[in-house]
PDB file of C-alpha atoms in Angstrom:
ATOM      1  CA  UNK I   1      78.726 123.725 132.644  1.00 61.00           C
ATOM      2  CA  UNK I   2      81.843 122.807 130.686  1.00 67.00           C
ATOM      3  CA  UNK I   3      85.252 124.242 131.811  1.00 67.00           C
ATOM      4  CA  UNK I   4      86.794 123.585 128.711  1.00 66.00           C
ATOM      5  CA  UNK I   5      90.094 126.174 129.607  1.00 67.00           C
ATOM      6  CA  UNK I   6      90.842 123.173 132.038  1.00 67.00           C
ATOM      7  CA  UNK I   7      91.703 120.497 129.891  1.00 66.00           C
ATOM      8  CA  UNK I   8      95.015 118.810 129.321  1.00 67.00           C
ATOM      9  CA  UNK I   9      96.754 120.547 126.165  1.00 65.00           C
ATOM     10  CA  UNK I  10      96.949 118.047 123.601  1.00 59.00           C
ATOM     11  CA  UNK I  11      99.536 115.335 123.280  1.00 62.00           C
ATOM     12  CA  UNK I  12     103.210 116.474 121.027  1.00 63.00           C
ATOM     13  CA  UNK I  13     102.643 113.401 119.221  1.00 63.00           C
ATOM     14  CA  UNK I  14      99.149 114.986 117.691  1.00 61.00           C
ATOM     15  CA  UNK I  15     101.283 118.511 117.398  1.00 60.00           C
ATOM     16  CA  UNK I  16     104.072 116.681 115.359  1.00 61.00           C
ATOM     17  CA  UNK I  17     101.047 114.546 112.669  1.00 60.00           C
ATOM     18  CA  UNK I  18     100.394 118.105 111.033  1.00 60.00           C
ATOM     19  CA  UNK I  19     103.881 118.514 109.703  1.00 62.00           C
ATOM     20  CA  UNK I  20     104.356 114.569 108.952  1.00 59.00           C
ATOM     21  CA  UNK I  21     101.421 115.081 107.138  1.00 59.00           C
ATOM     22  CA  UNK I  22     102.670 117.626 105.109  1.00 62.00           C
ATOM     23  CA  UNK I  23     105.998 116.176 104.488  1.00 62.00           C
ATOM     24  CA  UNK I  24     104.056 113.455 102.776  1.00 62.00           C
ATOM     25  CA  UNK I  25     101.994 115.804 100.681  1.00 61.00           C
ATOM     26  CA  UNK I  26     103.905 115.246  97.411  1.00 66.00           C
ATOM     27  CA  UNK I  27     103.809 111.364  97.551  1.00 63.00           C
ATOM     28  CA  UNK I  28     102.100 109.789  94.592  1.00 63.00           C
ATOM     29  CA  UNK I  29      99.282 107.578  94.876  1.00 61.00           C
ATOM     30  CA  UNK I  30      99.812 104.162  93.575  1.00 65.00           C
ATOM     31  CA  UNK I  31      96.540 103.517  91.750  1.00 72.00           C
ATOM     32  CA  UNK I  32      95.991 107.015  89.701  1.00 86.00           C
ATOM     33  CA  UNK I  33      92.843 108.464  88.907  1.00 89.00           C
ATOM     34  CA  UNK I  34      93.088 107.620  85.056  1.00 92.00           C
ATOM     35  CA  UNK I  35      93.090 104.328  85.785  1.00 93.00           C
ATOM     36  CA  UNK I  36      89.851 103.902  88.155  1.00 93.00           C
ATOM     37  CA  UNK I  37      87.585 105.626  85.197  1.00 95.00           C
ATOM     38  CA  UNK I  38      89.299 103.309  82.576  1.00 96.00           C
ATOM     39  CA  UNK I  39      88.246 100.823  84.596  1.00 96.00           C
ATOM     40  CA  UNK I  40      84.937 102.434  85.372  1.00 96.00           C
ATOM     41  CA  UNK I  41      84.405 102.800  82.113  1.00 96.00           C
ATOM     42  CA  UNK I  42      85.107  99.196  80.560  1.00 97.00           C
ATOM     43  CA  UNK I  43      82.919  97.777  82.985  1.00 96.00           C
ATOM     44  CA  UNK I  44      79.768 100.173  82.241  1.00 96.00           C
ATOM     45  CA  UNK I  45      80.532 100.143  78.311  1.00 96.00           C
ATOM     46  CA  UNK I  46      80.326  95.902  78.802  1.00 95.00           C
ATOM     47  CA  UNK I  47      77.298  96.416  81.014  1.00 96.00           C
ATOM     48  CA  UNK I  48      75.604  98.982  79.170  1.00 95.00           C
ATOM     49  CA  UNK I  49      76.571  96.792  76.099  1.00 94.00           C
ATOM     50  CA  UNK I  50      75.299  93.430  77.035  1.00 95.00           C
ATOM     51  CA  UNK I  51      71.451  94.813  77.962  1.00 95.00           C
ATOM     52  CA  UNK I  52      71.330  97.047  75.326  1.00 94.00           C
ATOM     53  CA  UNK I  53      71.963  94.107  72.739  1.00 92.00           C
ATOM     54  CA  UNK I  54      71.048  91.463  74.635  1.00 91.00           C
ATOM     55  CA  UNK I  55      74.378  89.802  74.527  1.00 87.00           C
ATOM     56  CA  UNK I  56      75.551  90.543  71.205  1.00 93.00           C
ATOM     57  CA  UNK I  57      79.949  90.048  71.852  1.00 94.00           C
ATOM     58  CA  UNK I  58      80.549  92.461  68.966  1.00 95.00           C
ATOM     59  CA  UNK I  59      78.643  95.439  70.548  1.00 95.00           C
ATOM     60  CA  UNK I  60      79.714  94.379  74.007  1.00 95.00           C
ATOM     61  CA  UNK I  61      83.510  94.762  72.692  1.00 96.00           C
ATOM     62  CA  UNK I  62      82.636  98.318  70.943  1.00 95.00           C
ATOM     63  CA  UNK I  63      80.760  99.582  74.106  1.00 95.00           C
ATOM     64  CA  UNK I  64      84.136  97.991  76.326  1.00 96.00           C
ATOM     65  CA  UNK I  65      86.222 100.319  73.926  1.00 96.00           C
ATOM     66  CA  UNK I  66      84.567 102.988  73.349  1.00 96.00           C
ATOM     67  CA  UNK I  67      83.810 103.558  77.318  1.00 96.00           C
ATOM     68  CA  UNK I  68      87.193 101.688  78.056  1.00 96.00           C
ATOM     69  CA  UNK I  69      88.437 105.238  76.156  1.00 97.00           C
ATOM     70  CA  UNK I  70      86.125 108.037  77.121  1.00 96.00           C
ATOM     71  CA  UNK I  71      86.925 106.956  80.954  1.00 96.00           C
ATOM     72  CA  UNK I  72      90.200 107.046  80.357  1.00 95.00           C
ATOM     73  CA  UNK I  73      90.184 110.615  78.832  1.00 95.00           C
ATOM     74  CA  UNK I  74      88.047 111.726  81.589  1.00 95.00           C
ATOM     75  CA  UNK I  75      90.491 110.487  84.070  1.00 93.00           C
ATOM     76  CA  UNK I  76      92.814 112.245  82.736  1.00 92.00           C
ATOM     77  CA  UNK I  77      90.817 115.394  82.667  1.00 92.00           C
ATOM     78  CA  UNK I  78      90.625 115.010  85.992  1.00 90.00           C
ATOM     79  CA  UNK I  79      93.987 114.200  87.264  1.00 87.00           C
ATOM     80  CA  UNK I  80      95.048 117.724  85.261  1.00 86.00           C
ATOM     81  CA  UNK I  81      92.637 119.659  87.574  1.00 78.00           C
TER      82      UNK I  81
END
C-alpha cells in the first residue's frame, strides 16, 4: 500500500512558481485575440469564396472582407469578455 505521508515535501523552487506566476498575470500577450479571428476569418471568407464561385477574384475579395471583418468584430467580442 502507498505511504504517501512519507514522501519528500516538495522542492522551494515549485513553492516559489505559484507567486512568479502570478506576478506575471498582467503581462500582455503579444499576438491578441482580435487578430487570430481576423486572420481566421480572411482565410475562411477566401476559402469559402473560391468554392462557392468557383474562383471568381471579385467574390473571393468580398468573402476576404466581409469575413476579414466579422472575425475581427468577434475577436473583439471576445477579448472584452
Amino acid at each position: 500500500m502507498a505511504r504517501s505521508h512519507h514522501r519528500k515535501a516538495h522542492k522551494q523552487r515549485l513553492k516559489d512558481y505559484k507567486h512568479v506566476h502570478e506576478d506575471l498575470a498582467h503581462v500582455r500577450q503579444k499576438t491578441g485575440t482580435t487578430f487570430v479571428f481576423t486572420l481566421l476569418g480572411i482565410v475562411l471568407g477566401g476559402t469559402v469564396g473560391y468554392i462557392a464561385t468557383g474562383g471568381a477574384l471579385l467574390w473571393i475579395a468580398a468573402g476576404i472582407v466581409v469575413m476579414g471583418f466579422a472575425g475581427y468584430l468577434l475577436g473583439k467580442r471576445v477579448e472584452k469578455a
